[in-house]
Amino acid sequence: MPVAARMPETTDEPPVRKLYRSADGRMLGGVARGLAGHLGLPVIWVRLAFLGLFLADGPLGTLLYAAFWLTVPLGVGGRAPRPLLETTPDGRRRLRKPDRGQVVALIALMIGAVVFVGTVDLGGRANRYVWPTLLVGVGVVLVWRQVDNARRASWTEPGRRKRLFQLARGLAGVALVGMGLTVFMVVRGSAAQLGTALTAAIAVLAGMALLAGPWLVRMSQDLSEERTMRIRAQERAEVAAHVHDSVLHTLTLIQRNADDAAEVRRLARAQERELRNWLYRPEGTGKDEAEEPQTVADAVRRAAAEVEDKHGVPLEVVVVGDCPLDERLGAQMQAAREAMVNAAKYGGGGGAVQVYAEVEGRTVFVSVRDRGPGFDLDAVPADRMGVRESIIGRMQRNGGTARVRSAPGDGTEVELEMERAEADG
Amino acid sequence: MTTEGTTERPAERRVRVVLVDDHRMFRTGVQAEIGRTEETGVEVVGEAADVDQAVTVITATRPEVVLLDVHLPGGGGVEVLRRCTALMADPEKPVRFLALSVSDAAEDVIGVIRGGARGYVTKTITGTDLVDSVFRVQEGDAVFSPRLAGFVLDAFASTDAPPVDEDLDRLTQREREVLRLIARGYAYKEIAKQLFISVKTVESHVSAVLRKLQLSNRHELTRWATARRLV
């Protein structure tokens, strides 16, 4: 088979590697870790490179790092596939290793910062701008990390303590930025003007909020509207897919079997039922079709559907109330199924078979009725066990009652009554 | 001069019917099935494909029975019922609605019955039964499909030990019995035979159920529907 032989080759191609920032084992934004994972280098090299860039040309290194941070999405991809970082399979060693790296990196970063401050400090007069700038920078970094964490929270459910910590960090970031801005103003003016500066700042902020507020609200409305539209389009696509998968195939089958009236009817009934289930059932149900039914309503519907498919006779099912199945009810369901099979086999000529099930208090009642020719129960030969054993006998053995009413020409009705077991109330 | 298979009605009985359904094919089919006036006594005097059209046609032709689809462009069958409330209440020449839908989902059924439809049958019904139902509705009776009877039983079943003043909304033992037999697929005639009462009595029981169903709006049905997140 040439096709099969070619398949593995194409799938063996390495998947397209995408650059992600690493979510764990990171110091700031996870840029270095992510790049290291992407390029297959030890993370310390990347960090040193960034540090070198930063020291050699402060703005460029910072800008480069910031650009990566802003544009590259946070992911888990960078770290996991690199065996270089996970030298031992032992969990503890693996945890400790990035720890030490982080400490080293932190020390390096501090040295770098001191050097940076030292070089800038030479300017003397520029000093009054440096500290506010640093404050603002650290604040921004903290807030950005916060945003990242919020995004990460969608993958992992954070604990309460962690969330508190995150909140504190976010607040700290905002406070730092605010402090830096204030210091900026105060340093430029004099300390006495602090009040005026603060008032002005607050006024500006309030004005901006007023200006941007309506716009923000509208944007969020537009966004939610767009989301609704998208959901609707998705739903439509799903409906289309379902119709395509099941309905169109059935129609094709019907065209092919146009001469076989019974087969066409069977196909149409089965398709109708399936589509109806799919359209009107609440979300989530009907998906686990392989599982055994858990309730009376479920069991009756499923038995009817199977009999309908097998014998090509429509069964109309009405279920009132519901309760979980127990052993006795299970037996009743089997008897009901047998009755349905009989009705479909012998009474199908007279139209749909009516199946009615009702759970009322402790009693479960099932009636199966057909409008076929009917028969005389006493006239059935003794060796035919269908009705006697499978329906009446089974019900009696399990403590229920079965009644078969049939008159020639008037159809047959089987009534099954069973008390629910005592165990469940 | 009575036809086999239908009820014992005089041959000269006529009923004017409007078909409301957004599928032309289906209207054509129903027309072909029941519209042979000489045989069935049903005269289709108008057709409509959406809510606005339906209201216009019904107002213009004043039929005795409207066969109403539940899902319609422009608001559905419920909307048609809402805008025809005055016509339904007309003491001289009331217009009666029989819902005819492919859907037998509980929310659809309960919705149109609350809206004032006199009955609900599904599209799998045979032509003879449909003609029968149309005449029943014309006479002011309610027509329930087995499934609808099941829904009603379900709606009233979960009420145990109600306050006295809600007694009006409860089904009597007899009405419950009748409904149960409808749900089991019995025809009105068979129910009458089974319970040793006249067909007229069966019909009046069913009409009482319909009235209670509309009355119980604020009681069991609301609770029931809310519990199933239907409203």
mmCIF file with all atom_site columns, N, CA, C and O in Angstrom, chain A residues 269 272 276 280 282 301 316-321 354-356 358 360 365 367 369 371 405 410 413 415, chain B residues 71 102-105 108 124 146-147 150-151 153-154 157 176 180 183-187 190 193-194 229:
data_model
loop_
_atom_site.group_PDB
_atom_site.id
_atom_site.type_symbol
_atom_site.label_atom_id
_atom_site.label_alt_id
_atom_site.label_comp_id
_atom_site.label_asym_id
_atom_site.label_entity_id
_atom_site.label_seq_id
_atom_site.pdbx_PDB_ins_code
_atom_site.Cartn_x
_atom_site.Cartn_y
_atom_site.Cartn_z
_atom_site.occupancy
_atom_site.B_iso_or_equiv
_atom_site.pdbx_formal_charge
_atom_site.auth_seq_id
_atom_site.auth_comp_id
_atom_site.auth_asym_id
_atom_site.auth_atom_id
_atom_site.pdbx_PDB_model_num
ATOM 1   N N  . ARG A 1 269 ? -37.156 7.081  9.806  1.00 0.00 ? 269 ARG A N  1
ATOM 2   C CA . ARG A 1 269 ? -37.512 7.106  11.222 1.00 0.00 ? 269 ARG A CA 1
ATOM 3   C C  . ARG A 1 269 ? -36.263 7.240  12.091 1.00 0.00 ? 269 ARG A C  1
ATOM 4   O O  . ARG A 1 269 ? -36.214 8.042  13.014 1.00 0.00 ? 269 ARG A O  1
ATOM 5   N N  . GLU A 1 272 ? -34.862 10.678 11.783 1.00 0.00 ? 272 GLU A N  1
ATOM 6   C CA . GLU A 1 272 ? -35.713 11.665 12.449 1.00 0.00 ? 272 GLU A CA 1
ATOM 7   C C  . GLU A 1 272 ? -35.448 11.643 13.950 1.00 0.00 ? 272 GLU A C  1
ATOM 8   O O  . GLU A 1 272 ? -35.277 12.676 14.587 1.00 0.00 ? 272 GLU A O  1
ATOM 9   N N  . ARG A 1 276 ? -33.864 14.635 16.080 1.00 0.00 ? 276 ARG A N  1
ATOM 10  C CA . ARG A 1 276 ? -34.707 15.195 17.124 1.00 0.00 ? 276 ARG A CA 1
ATOM 11  C C  . ARG A 1 276 ? -33.972 15.202 18.461 1.00 0.00 ? 276 ARG A C  1
ATOM 12  O O  . ARG A 1 276 ? -33.961 16.193 19.179 1.00 0.00 ? 276 ARG A O  1
ATOM 13  N N  . TYR A 1 280 ? -33.251 18.745 20.297 1.00 0.00 ? 280 TYR A N  1
ATOM 14  C CA . TYR A 1 280 ? -34.057 19.165 21.446 1.00 0.00 ? 280 TYR A CA 1
ATOM 15  C C  . TYR A 1 280 ? -33.501 18.723 22.777 1.00 0.00 ? 280 TYR A C  1
ATOM 16  O O  . TYR A 1 280 ? -33.981 19.137 23.802 1.00 0.00 ? 280 TYR A O  1
ATOM 17  N N  . PRO A 1 282 ? -31.211 18.647 25.993 1.00 0.00 ? 282 PRO A N  1
ATOM 18  C CA . PRO A 1 282 ? -30.347 19.631 26.622 1.00 0.00 ? 282 PRO A CA 1
ATOM 19  C C  . PRO A 1 282 ? -28.885 19.259 26.459 1.00 0.00 ? 282 PRO A C  1
ATOM 20  O O  . PRO A 1 282 ? -28.547 18.108 26.199 1.00 0.00 ? 282 PRO A O  1
ATOM 21  N N  . ARG A 1 301 ? -36.764 4.688  26.320 1.00 0.00 ? 301 ARG A N  1
ATOM 22  C CA . ARG A 1 301 ? -36.497 5.348  25.032 1.00 0.00 ? 301 ARG A CA 1
ATOM 23  C C  . ARG A 1 301 ? -35.476 4.565  24.229 1.00 0.00 ? 301 ARG A C  1
ATOM 24  O O  . ARG A 1 301 ? -35.621 4.379  23.027 1.00 0.00 ? 301 ARG A O  1
ATOM 25  N N  . GLU A 1 316 ? -44.035 5.065  19.152 1.00 0.00 ? 316 GLU A N  1
ATOM 26  C CA . GLU A 1 316 ? -44.202 6.381  19.754 1.00 0.00 ? 316 GLU A CA 1
ATOM 27  C C  . GLU A 1 316 ? -44.095 6.251  21.263 1.00 0.00 ? 316 GLU A C  1
ATOM 28  O O  . GLU A 1 316 ? -44.865 5.518  21.884 1.00 0.00 ? 316 GLU A O  1
ATOM 29  N N  . VAL A 1 317 ? -43.128 6.957  21.812 1.00 0.00 ? 317 VAL A N  1
ATOM 30  C CA . VAL A 1 317 ? -42.827 6.799  23.231 1.00 0.00 ? 317 VAL A CA 1
ATOM 31  C C  . VAL A 1 317 ? -43.287 8.028  24.006 1.00 0.00 ? 317 VAL A C  1
ATOM 32  O O  . VAL A 1 317 ? -42.979 9.151  23.632 1.00 0.00 ? 317 VAL A O  1
ATOM 33  N N  . VAL A 1 318 ? -44.034 7.814  25.062 1.00 0.00 ? 318 VAL A N  1
ATOM 34  C CA . VAL A 1 318 ? -44.393 8.888  25.984 1.00 0.00 ? 318 VAL A CA 1
ATOM 35  C C  . VAL A 1 318 ? -43.952 8.453  27.375 1.00 0.00 ? 318 VAL A C  1
ATOM 36  O O  . VAL A 1 318 ? -44.322 7.369  27.834 1.00 0.00 ? 318 VAL A O  1
ATOM 37  N N  . VAL A 1 319 ? -43.144 9.279  28.011 1.00 0.00 ? 319 VAL A N  1
ATOM 38  C CA . VAL A 1 319 ? -42.676 8.943  29.353 1.00 0.00 ? 319 VAL A CA 1
ATOM 39  C C  . VAL A 1 319 ? -43.094 10.050 30.310 1.00 0.00 ? 319 VAL A C  1
ATOM 40  O O  . VAL A 1 319 ? -42.872 11.225 30.035 1.00 0.00 ? 319 VAL A O  1
ATOM 41  N N  . VAL A 1 320 ? -43.721 9.680  31.397 1.00 0.00 ? 320 VAL A N  1
ATOM 42  C CA . VAL A 1 320 ? -44.119 10.647 32.417 1.00 0.00 ? 320 VAL A CA 1
ATOM 43  C C  . VAL A 1 320 ? -43.337 10.340 33.688 1.00 0.00 ? 320 VAL A C  1
ATOM 44  O O  . VAL A 1 320 ? -43.393 9.222  34.190 1.00 0.00 ? 320 VAL A O  1
ATOM 45  N N  . GLY A 1 321 ? -42.614 11.319 34.160 1.00 0.00 ? 321 GLY A N  1
ATOM 46  C CA . GLY A 1 321 ? -41.809 11.120 35.358 1.00 0.00 ? 321 GLY A CA 1
ATOM 47  C C  . GLY A 1 321 ? -40.573 10.289 35.051 1.00 0.00 ? 321 GLY A C  1
ATOM 48  O O  . GLY A 1 321 ? -40.386 9.810  33.941 1.00 0.00 ? 321 GLY A O  1
ATOM 49  N N  . GLN A 1 354 ? -47.609 2.188  20.388 1.00 0.00 ? 354 GLN A N  1
ATOM 50  C CA . GLN A 1 354 ? -47.593 3.196  21.429 1.00 0.00 ? 354 GLN A CA 1
ATOM 51  C C  . GLN A 1 354 ? -46.950 2.643  22.689 1.00 0.00 ? 354 GLN A C  1
ATOM 52  O O  . GLN A 1 354 ? -47.400 1.621  23.209 1.00 0.00 ? 354 GLN A O  1
ATOM 53  N N  . VAL A 1 355 ? -45.911 3.312  23.137 1.00 0.00 ? 355 VAL A N  1
ATOM 54  C CA . VAL A 1 355 ? -45.259 2.900  24.376 1.00 0.00 ? 355 VAL A CA 1
ATOM 55  C C  . VAL A 1 355 ? -45.460 4.019  25.398 1.00 0.00 ? 355 VAL A C  1
ATOM 56  O O  . VAL A 1 355 ? -45.189 5.180  25.116 1.00 0.00 ? 355 VAL A O  1
ATOM 57  N N  . TYR A 1 356 ? -45.982 3.646  26.540 1.00 0.00 ? 356 TYR A N  1
ATOM 58  C CA . TYR A 1 356 ? -46.242 4.644  27.569 1.00 0.00 ? 356 TYR A CA 1
ATOM 59  C C  . TYR A 1 356 ? -45.641 4.166  28.877 1.00 0.00 ? 356 TYR A C  1
ATOM 60  O O  . TYR A 1 356 ? -45.878 3.038  29.308 1.00 0.00 ? 356 TYR A O  1
ATOM 61  N N  . GLU A 1 358 ? -44.882 5.370  32.971 1.00 0.00 ? 358 GLU A N  1
ATOM 62  C CA . GLU A 1 358 ? -45.167 6.380  33.977 1.00 0.00 ? 358 GLU A CA 1
ATOM 63  C C  . GLU A 1 358 ? -44.579 5.968  35.314 1.00 0.00 ? 358 GLU A C  1
ATOM 64  O O  . GLU A 1 358 ? -44.727 4.831  35.748 1.00 0.00 ? 358 GLU A O  1
ATOM 65  N N  . GLU A 1 360 ? -45.048 6.816  39.030 1.00 0.00 ? 360 GLU A N  1
ATOM 66  C CA . GLU A 1 360 ? -45.926 7.542  39.924 1.00 0.00 ? 360 GLU A CA 1
ATOM 67  C C  . GLU A 1 360 ? -45.713 7.021  41.336 1.00 0.00 ? 360 GLU A C  1
ATOM 68  O O  . GLU A 1 360 ? -46.084 5.890  41.650 1.00 0.00 ? 360 GLU A O  1
ATOM 69  N N  . PHE A 1 365 ? -45.159 2.061  35.795 1.00 0.00 ? 365 PHE A N  1
ATOM 70  C CA . PHE A 1 365 ? -46.127 1.417  34.929 1.00 0.00 ? 365 PHE A CA 1
ATOM 71  C C  . PHE A 1 365 ? -45.660 1.581  33.478 1.00 0.00 ? 365 PHE A C  1
ATOM 72  O O  . PHE A 1 365 ? -45.248 2.671  33.069 1.00 0.00 ? 365 PHE A O  1
ATOM 73  N N  . SER A 1 367 ? -46.871 0.561  29.477 1.00 0.00 ? 367 SER A N  1
ATOM 74  C CA . SER A 1 367 ? -47.861 -0.052 28.597 1.00 0.00 ? 367 SER A CA 1
ATOM 75  C C  . SER A 1 367 ? -47.329 -0.040 27.171 1.00 0.00 ? 367 SER A C  1
ATOM 76  O O  . SER A 1 367 ? -46.761 0.954  26.722 1.00 0.00 ? 367 SER A O  1
ATOM 77  N N  . ARG A 1 369 ? -48.662 -0.904 23.337 1.00 0.00 ? 369 ARG A N  1
ATOM 78  C CA . ARG A 1 369 ? -49.931 -1.132 22.666 1.00 0.00 ? 369 ARG A CA 1
ATOM 79  C C  . ARG A 1 369 ? -49.744 -1.100 21.156 1.00 0.00 ? 369 ARG A C  1
ATOM 80  O O  . ARG A 1 369 ? -49.124 -0.186 20.620 1.00 0.00 ? 369 ARG A O  1
ATOM 81  N N  . ARG A 1 371 ? -51.863 -1.872 17.271 1.00 0.00 ? 371 ARG A N  1
ATOM 82  C CA . ARG A 1 371 ? -53.190 -1.961 16.664 1.00 0.00 ? 371 ARG A CA 1
ATOM 83  C C  . ARG A 1 371 ? -53.216 -3.042 15.586 1.00 0.00 ? 371 ARG A C  1
ATOM 84  O O  . ARG A 1 371 ? -53.874 -2.904 14.568 1.00 0.00 ? 371 ARG A O  1
ATOM 85  N N  . ARG A 1 405 ? -53.742 -7.839 27.290 1.00 0.00 ? 405 ARG A N  1
ATOM 86  C CA . ARG A 1 405 ? -55.120 -7.764 26.828 1.00 0.00 ? 405 ARG A CA 1
ATOM 87  C C  . ARG A 1 405 ? -55.094 -7.751 25.320 1.00 0.00 ? 405 ARG A C  1
ATOM 88  O O  . ARG A 1 405 ? -54.451 -6.895 24.710 1.00 0.00 ? 405 ARG A O  1
ATOM 89  N N  . ASP A 1 410 ? -58.547 -6.024 17.520 1.00 0.00 ? 410 ASP A N  1
ATOM 90  C CA . ASP A 1 410 ? -58.534 -4.812 18.332 1.00 0.00 ? 410 ASP A CA 1
ATOM 91  C C  . ASP A 1 410 ? -57.137 -4.510 18.885 1.00 0.00 ? 410 ASP A C  1
ATOM 92  O O  . ASP A 1 410 ? -56.978 -3.696 19.785 1.00 0.00 ? 410 ASP A O  1
ATOM 93  N N  . GLU A 1 413 ? -52.495 -5.067 24.002 1.00 0.00 ? 413 GLU A N  1
ATOM 94  C CA . GLU A 1 413 ? -51.864 -4.156 24.937 1.00 0.00 ? 413 GLU A CA 1
ATOM 95  C C  . GLU A 1 413 ? -51.258 -4.947 26.082 1.00 0.00 ? 413 GLU A C  1
ATOM 96  O O  . GLU A 1 413 ? -51.912 -5.801 26.681 1.00 0.00 ? 413 GLU A O  1
ATOM 97  N N  . GLU A 1 415 ? -49.565 -4.550 29.758 1.00 0.00 ? 415 GLU A N  1
ATOM 98  C CA . GLU A 1 415 ? -49.388 -3.608 30.863 1.00 0.00 ? 415 GLU A CA 1
ATOM 99  C C  . GLU A 1 415 ? -48.470 -4.229 31.905 1.00 0.00 ? 415 GLU A C  1
ATOM 100 O O  . GLU A 1 415 ? -48.720 -5.334 32.377 1.00 0.00 ? 415 GLU A O  1
ATOM 101 N N  . HIS B 2 71  ? -42.937 26.783 14.515 1.00 0.00 ? 71  HIS B N  1
ATOM 102 C CA . HIS B 2 71  ? -41.743 27.542 14.132 1.00 0.00 ? 71  HIS B CA 1
ATOM 103 C C  . HIS B 2 71  ? -42.012 28.296 12.845 1.00 0.00 ? 71  HIS B C  1
ATOM 104 O O  . HIS B 2 71  ? -42.197 27.698 11.791 1.00 0.00 ? 71  HIS B O  1
ATOM 105 N N  . VAL B 2 102 ? -43.701 19.763 13.656 1.00 0.00 ? 102 VAL B N  1
ATOM 106 C CA . VAL B 2 102 ? -42.816 18.604 13.591 1.00 0.00 ? 102 VAL B CA 1
ATOM 107 C C  . VAL B 2 102 ? -42.126 18.425 14.937 1.00 0.00 ? 102 VAL B C  1
ATOM 108 O O  . VAL B 2 102 ? -41.689 17.340 15.294 1.00 0.00 ? 102 VAL B O  1
ATOM 109 N N  . SER B 2 103 ? -42.076 19.510 15.697 1.00 0.00 ? 103 SER B N  1
ATOM 110 C CA . SER B 2 103 ? -41.402 19.445 16.987 1.00 0.00 ? 103 SER B CA 1
ATOM 111 C C  . SER B 2 103 ? -42.370 18.962 18.059 1.00 0.00 ? 103 SER B C  1
ATOM 112 O O  . SER B 2 103 ? -43.498 19.445 18.134 1.00 0.00 ? 103 SER B O  1
ATOM 113 N N  . ASP B 2 104 ? -41.939 18.026 18.872 1.00 0.00 ? 104 ASP B N  1
ATOM 114 C CA . ASP B 2 104 ? -42.747 17.717 20.038 1.00 0.00 ? 104 ASP B CA 1
ATOM 115 C C  . ASP B 2 104 ? -41.935 17.977 21.298 1.00 0.00 ? 104 ASP B C  1
ATOM 116 O O  . ASP B 2 104 ? -42.068 17.279 22.295 1.00 0.00 ? 104 ASP B O  1
ATOM 117 N N  . ALA B 2 105 ? -41.115 19.022 21.226 1.00 0.00 ? 105 ALA B N  1
ATOM 118 C CA . ALA B 2 105 ? -40.369 19.437 22.413 1.00 0.00 ? 105 ALA B CA 1
ATOM 119 C C  . ALA B 2 105 ? -41.323 20.131 23.369 1.00 0.00 ? 105 ALA B C  1
ATOM 120 O O  . ALA B 2 105 ? -42.205 20.871 22.943 1.00 0.00 ? 105 ALA B O  1
ATOM 121 N N  . ASP B 2 108 ? -42.117 23.949 23.114 1.00 0.00 ? 108 ASP B N  1
ATOM 122 C CA . ASP B 2 108 ? -42.967 24.351 21.992 1.00 0.00 ? 108 ASP B CA 1
ATOM 123 C C  . ASP B 2 108 ? -44.431 24.064 22.290 1.00 0.00 ? 108 ASP B C  1
ATOM 124 O O  . ASP B 2 108 ? -45.307 24.897 22.083 1.00 0.00 ? 108 ASP B O  1
ATOM 125 N N  . THR B 2 124 ? -46.568 13.869 12.080 1.00 0.00 ? 124 THR B N  1
ATOM 126 C CA . THR B 2 124 ? -46.627 12.470 11.674 1.00 0.00 ? 124 THR B CA 1
ATOM 127 C C  . THR B 2 124 ? -48.073 11.971 11.631 1.00 0.00 ? 124 THR B C  1
ATOM 128 O O  . THR B 2 124 ? -48.320 10.820 11.275 1.00 0.00 ? 124 THR B O  1
ATOM 129 N N  . PRO B 2 146 ? -50.848 11.950 21.956 1.00 0.00 ? 146 PRO B N  1
ATOM 130 C CA . PRO B 2 146 ? -50.380 11.196 23.125 1.00 0.00 ? 146 PRO B CA 1
ATOM 131 C C  . PRO B 2 146 ? -49.233 11.901 23.842 1.00 0.00 ? 146 PRO B C  1
ATOM 132 O O  . PRO B 2 146 ? -49.194 11.958 25.068 1.00 0.00 ? 146 PRO B O  1
ATOM 133 N N  . ARG B 2 147 ? -48.337 12.464 23.056 1.00 0.00 ? 147 ARG B N  1
ATOM 134 C CA . ARG B 2 147 ? -47.182 13.101 23.660 1.00 0.00 ? 147 ARG B CA 1
ATOM 135 C C  . ARG B 2 147 ? -47.573 14.315 24.479 1.00 0.00 ? 147 ARG B C  1
ATOM 136 O O  . ARG B 2 147 ? -47.043 14.559 25.558 1.00 0.00 ? 147 ARG B O  1
ATOM 137 N N  . GLY B 2 150 ? -48.875 13.304 27.636 1.00 0.00 ? 150 GLY B N  1
ATOM 138 C CA . GLY B 2 150 ? -47.765 12.946 28.518 1.00 0.00 ? 150 GLY B CA 1
ATOM 139 C C  . GLY B 2 150 ? -47.167 14.173 29.200 1.00 0.00 ? 150 GLY B C  1
ATOM 140 O O  . GLY B 2 150 ? -46.918 14.174 30.404 1.00 0.00 ? 150 GLY B O  1
ATOM 141 N N  . PHE B 2 151 ? -46.968 15.235 28.419 1.00 0.00 ? 151 PHE B N  1
ATOM 142 C CA . PHE B 2 151 ? -46.418 16.470 28.997 1.00 0.00 ? 151 PHE B CA 1
ATOM 143 C C  . PHE B 2 151 ? -47.329 17.012 30.084 1.00 0.00 ? 151 PHE B C  1
ATOM 144 O O  . PHE B 2 151 ? -46.873 17.471 31.130 1.00 0.00 ? 151 PHE B O  1
ATOM 145 N N  . LEU B 2 153 ? -49.582 15.422 31.889 1.00 0.00 ? 153 LEU B N  1
ATOM 146 C CA . LEU B 2 153 ? -49.510 14.561 33.078 1.00 0.00 ? 153 LEU B CA 1
ATOM 147 C C  . LEU B 2 153 ? -48.249 14.868 33.870 1.00 0.00 ? 153 LEU B C  1
ATOM 148 O O  . LEU B 2 153 ? -48.283 14.976 35.096 1.00 0.00 ? 153 LEU B O  1
ATOM 149 N N  . ASP B 2 154 ? -47.174 15.006 33.160 1.00 0.00 ? 154 ASP B N  1
ATOM 150 C CA . ASP B 2 154 ? -45.901 15.302 33.789 1.00 0.00 ? 154 ASP B CA 1
ATOM 151 C C  . ASP B 2 154 ? -45.985 16.616 34.558 1.00 0.00 ? 154 ASP B C  1
ATOM 152 O O  . ASP B 2 154 ? -45.483 16.744 35.674 1.00 0.00 ? 154 ASP B O  1
ATOM 153 N N  . ALA B 2 157 ? -48.144 16.094 37.604 1.00 0.00 ? 157 ALA B N  1
ATOM 154 C CA . ALA B 2 157 ? -47.821 14.950 38.458 1.00 0.00 ? 157 ALA B CA 1
ATOM 155 C C  . ALA B 2 157 ? -47.054 15.361 39.704 1.00 0.00 ? 157 ALA B C  1
ATOM 156 O O  . ALA B 2 157 ? -47.256 14.831 40.778 1.00 0.00 ? 157 ALA B O  1
ATOM 157 N N  . ARG B 2 176 ? -57.336 12.795 34.803 1.00 0.00 ? 176 ARG B N  1
ATOM 158 C CA . ARG B 2 176 ? -56.034 12.141 34.780 1.00 0.00 ? 176 ARG B CA 1
ATOM 159 C C  . ARG B 2 176 ? -56.114 10.803 34.046 1.00 0.00 ? 176 ARG B C  1
ATOM 160 O O  . ARG B 2 176 ? -55.244 10.459 33.250 1.00 0.00 ? 176 ARG B O  1
ATOM 161 N N  . ARG B 2 180 ? -54.237 9.793  30.667 1.00 0.00 ? 180 ARG B N  1
ATOM 162 C CA . ARG B 2 180 ? -53.351 8.633  30.665 1.00 0.00 ? 180 ARG B CA 1
ATOM 163 C C  . ARG B 2 180 ? -53.665 7.728  29.480 1.00 0.00 ? 180 ARG B C  1
ATOM 164 O O  . ARG B 2 180 ? -52.767 7.211  28.825 1.00 0.00 ? 180 ARG B O  1
ATOM 165 N N  . ALA B 2 183 ? -52.401 9.287  26.371 1.00 0.00 ? 183 ALA B N  1
ATOM 166 C CA . ALA B 2 183 ? -50.958 9.086  26.298 1.00 0.00 ? 183 ALA B CA 1
ATOM 167 C C  . ALA B 2 183 ? -50.628 7.665  25.889 1.00 0.00 ? 183 ALA B C  1
ATOM 168 O O  . ALA B 2 183 ? -49.575 7.404  25.311 1.00 0.00 ? 183 ALA B O  1
ATOM 169 N N  . ARG B 2 184 ? -51.523 6.727  26.203 1.00 0.00 ? 184 ARG B N  1
ATOM 170 C CA . ARG B 2 184 ? -51.262 5.340  25.831 1.00 0.00 ? 184 ARG B CA 1
ATOM 171 C C  . ARG B 2 184 ? -51.708 5.053  24.406 1.00 0.00 ? 184 ARG B C  1
ATOM 172 O O  . ARG B 2 184 ? -51.645 3.921  23.948 1.00 0.00 ? 184 ARG B O  1
ATOM 173 N N  . GLY B 2 185 ? -52.183 6.081  23.707 1.00 0.00 ? 185 GLY B N  1
ATOM 174 C CA . GLY B 2 185 ? -52.475 5.912  22.292 1.00 0.00 ? 185 GLY B CA 1
ATOM 175 C C  . GLY B 2 185 ? -53.906 5.552  21.994 1.00 0.00 ? 185 GLY B C  1
ATOM 176 O O  . GLY B 2 185 ? -54.228 5.129  20.883 1.00 0.00 ? 185 GLY B O  1
ATOM 177 N N  . TYR B 2 186 ? -54.797 5.697  22.961 1.00 0.00 ? 186 TYR B N  1
ATOM 178 C CA . TYR B 2 186 ? -56.196 5.391  22.716 1.00 0.00 ? 186 TYR B CA 1
ATOM 179 C C  . TYR B 2 186 ? -56.863 6.543  21.969 1.00 0.00 ? 186 TYR B C  1
ATOM 180 O O  . TYR B 2 186 ? -56.575 7.708  22.215 1.00 0.00 ? 186 TYR B O  1
ATOM 181 N N  . ALA B 2 187 ? -57.796 6.214  21.075 1.00 0.00 ? 187 ALA B N  1
ATOM 182 C CA . ALA B 2 187 ? -58.615 7.248  20.450 1.00 0.00 ? 187 ALA B CA 1
ATOM 183 C C  . ALA B 2 187 ? -59.744 7.607  21.419 1.00 0.00 ? 187 ALA B C  1
ATOM 184 O O  . ALA B 2 187 ? -60.061 6.834  22.327 1.00 0.00 ? 187 ALA B O  1
ATOM 185 N N  . GLU B 2 190 ? -62.266 4.959  21.857 1.00 0.00 ? 190 GLU B N  1
ATOM 186 C CA . GLU B 2 190 ? -61.803 3.813  22.659 1.00 0.00 ? 190 GLU B CA 1
ATOM 187 C C  . GLU B 2 190 ? -61.789 4.150  24.147 1.00 0.00 ? 190 GLU B C  1
ATOM 188 O O  . GLU B 2 190 ? -62.074 3.301  24.987 1.00 0.00 ? 190 GLU B O  1
ATOM 189 N N  . LYS B 2 193 ? -65.229 3.852  25.488 1.00 0.00 ? 193 LYS B N  1
ATOM 190 C CA . LYS B 2 193 ? -65.613 2.451  25.689 1.00 0.00 ? 193 LYS B CA 1
ATOM 191 C C  . LYS B 2 193 ? -64.958 1.895  26.956 1.00 0.00 ? 193 LYS B C  1
ATOM 192 O O  . LYS B 2 193 ? -65.587 1.215  27.755 1.00 0.00 ? 193 LYS B O  1
ATOM 193 N N  . GLN B 2 194 ? -63.695 2.217  27.103 1.00 0.00 ? 194 GLN B N  1
ATOM 194 C CA . GLN B 2 194 ? -62.925 1.699  28.229 1.00 0.00 ? 194 GLN B CA 1
ATOM 195 C C  . GLN B 2 194 ? -63.473 2.186  29.565 1.00 0.00 ? 194 GLN B C  1
ATOM 196 O O  . GLN B 2 194 ? -63.523 1.442  30.537 1.00 0.00 ? 194 GLN B O  1
ATOM 197 N N  . ARG B 2 229 ? -35.983 24.627 33.146 1.00 0.00 ? 229 ARG B N  1
ATOM 198 C CA . ARG B 2 229 ? -35.398 25.751 32.425 1.00 0.00 ? 229 ARG B CA 1
ATOM 199 C C  . ARG B 2 229 ? -36.018 25.917 31.041 1.00 0.00 ? 229 ARG B C  1
ATOM 200 O O  . ARG B 2 229 ? -35.370 26.105 30.039 1.00 0.00 ? 229 ARG B O  1
#
